[in-house]
């Protein structure tokens, strides 16, 4: 068996989706000898269908980034050893925030939401993100993407039937305040600080979190003594965890982890 920087992986789910998005990933990495966890977010420990039926959900609407980051920090601190953190979208941002606190043996940020001060000029990012920010609407009501928004933000380029199935399986209400918090100092990263190994995965077909945003995020890290890597795949949209190519990404991550020094 290959040497590993850690034998435990904590998968950190992104916004707007159920933690069941990691089910196949958990199986894959467990077959590689890892122990895995994919905790549900607070107030979201139910199926996507059940959560949609509760829309609007005041408890979900109250979720904030600082509290969510602390929630995952508490889970990690209860483990016997520092785990590998693998996060998607908002989970990628939380992965970066937790690595900054020294809580991960390594991290993988998959199509990561940006920390404060990282920008892109790509129009699709603003088009896909404007609705979830929910400006000029009540922050006491959770936000649920319409199927049309889902098609643009998550599953662009897929068949209608696959888009519909993905929405049914995974789409959940979300907190507008949480999305807005990504614009605040709760999402601040000290890019000069040394950190454990960090890999960015980006998708050239991602409307929601375009590759240019991930590349700008990657380039911000400036400590030369730390391992910071970047990989871009042209065909990936924001539904990257469930696209047929997910196994290729999982294999790449496993190889990257296996090559890290202990």
GROMACS .gro file of N, CA, C and O in nm, residues 117-127 207 210-214 216:
model
   72
  117UNK      N    1  -1.124   3.884  -0.159
  117UNK     CA    2  -1.019   3.951  -0.234
  117UNK      C    3  -0.976   3.881  -0.361
  117UNK      O    4  -0.886   3.929  -0.429
  118UNK      N    5  -1.040   3.767  -0.393
  118UNK     CA    6  -1.010   3.696  -0.517
  118UNK      C    7  -1.124   3.718  -0.615
  118UNK      O    8  -1.242   3.703  -0.578
  119UNK      N    9  -1.092   3.755  -0.739
  119UNK     CA   10  -1.196   3.796  -0.834
  119UNK      C   11  -1.177   3.729  -0.970
  119UNK      O   12  -1.070   3.679  -1.004
  120UNK      N   13  -1.284   3.730  -1.047
  120UNK     CA   14  -1.280   3.696  -1.188
  120UNK      C   15  -1.369   3.795  -1.261
  120UNK      O   16  -1.463   3.851  -1.202
  121UNK      N   17  -1.341   3.816  -1.389
  121UNK     CA   18  -1.424   3.905  -1.469
  121UNK      C   19  -1.520   3.826  -1.558
  121UNK      O   20  -1.590   3.884  -1.640
  122UNK      N   21  -1.526   3.695  -1.538
  122UNK     CA   22  -1.612   3.613  -1.624
  122UNK      C   23  -1.759   3.636  -1.589
  122UNK      O   24  -1.801   3.620  -1.474
  123UNK      N   25  -1.839   3.669  -1.689
  123UNK     CA   26  -1.979   3.706  -1.669
  123UNK      C   27  -2.060   3.595  -1.605
  123UNK      O   28  -2.148   3.620  -1.522
  124UNK      N   29  -2.033   3.468  -1.642
  124UNK     CA   30  -2.114   3.357  -1.592
  124UNK      C   31  -2.111   3.349  -1.440
  124UNK      O   32  -2.210   3.309  -1.377
  125UNK      N   33  -2.000   3.387  -1.377
  125UNK     CA   34  -1.987   3.385  -1.232
  125UNK      C   35  -2.090   3.477  -1.167
  125UNK      O   36  -2.157   3.441  -1.069
  126UNK      N   37  -2.106   3.595  -1.223
  126UNK     CA   38  -2.200   3.692  -1.166
  126UNK      C   39  -2.344   3.655  -1.200
  126UNK      O   40  -2.435   3.672  -1.117
  127UNK      N   41  -2.367   3.601  -1.318
  127UNK     CA   42  -2.502   3.558  -1.356
  127UNK      C   43  -2.549   3.443  -1.268
  127UNK      O   44  -2.662   3.443  -1.219
  207UNK      N   45  -1.981   2.723  -1.504
  207UNK     CA   46  -2.036   2.858  -1.506
  207UNK      C   47  -2.036   2.923  -1.369
  207UNK      O   48  -2.016   3.045  -1.356
  210UNK      N   49  -1.596   2.962  -1.226
  210UNK     CA   50  -1.513   2.944  -1.345
  210UNK      C   51  -1.367   2.916  -1.311
  210UNK      O   52  -1.318   2.953  -1.204
  211UNK      N   53  -1.301   2.849  -1.404
  211UNK     CA   54  -1.161   2.813  -1.382
  211UNK      C   55  -1.074   2.935  -1.356
  211UNK      O   56  -0.979   2.928  -1.278
  212UNK      N   57  -1.107   3.047  -1.418
  212UNK     CA   58  -1.027   3.169  -1.397
  212UNK      C   59  -1.028   3.211  -1.251
  212UNK      O   60  -0.927   3.264  -1.200
  213UNK      N   61  -1.139   3.187  -1.182
  213UNK     CA   62  -1.148   3.221  -1.040
  213UNK      C   63  -1.060   3.127  -0.958
  213UNK      O   64  -0.988   3.171  -0.867
  214UNK      N   65  -1.064   2.998  -0.989
  214UNK     CA   66  -0.980   2.903  -0.917
  214UNK      C   67  -0.832   2.929  -0.942
  214UNK      O   68  -0.749   2.917  -0.851
  216UNK      N   69  -0.695   3.220  -1.017
  216UNK     CA   70  -0.659   3.341  -0.941
  216UNK      C   71  -0.640   3.308  -0.793
  216UNK      O   72  -0.549   3.361  -0.728
   0.00000   0.00000   0.00000
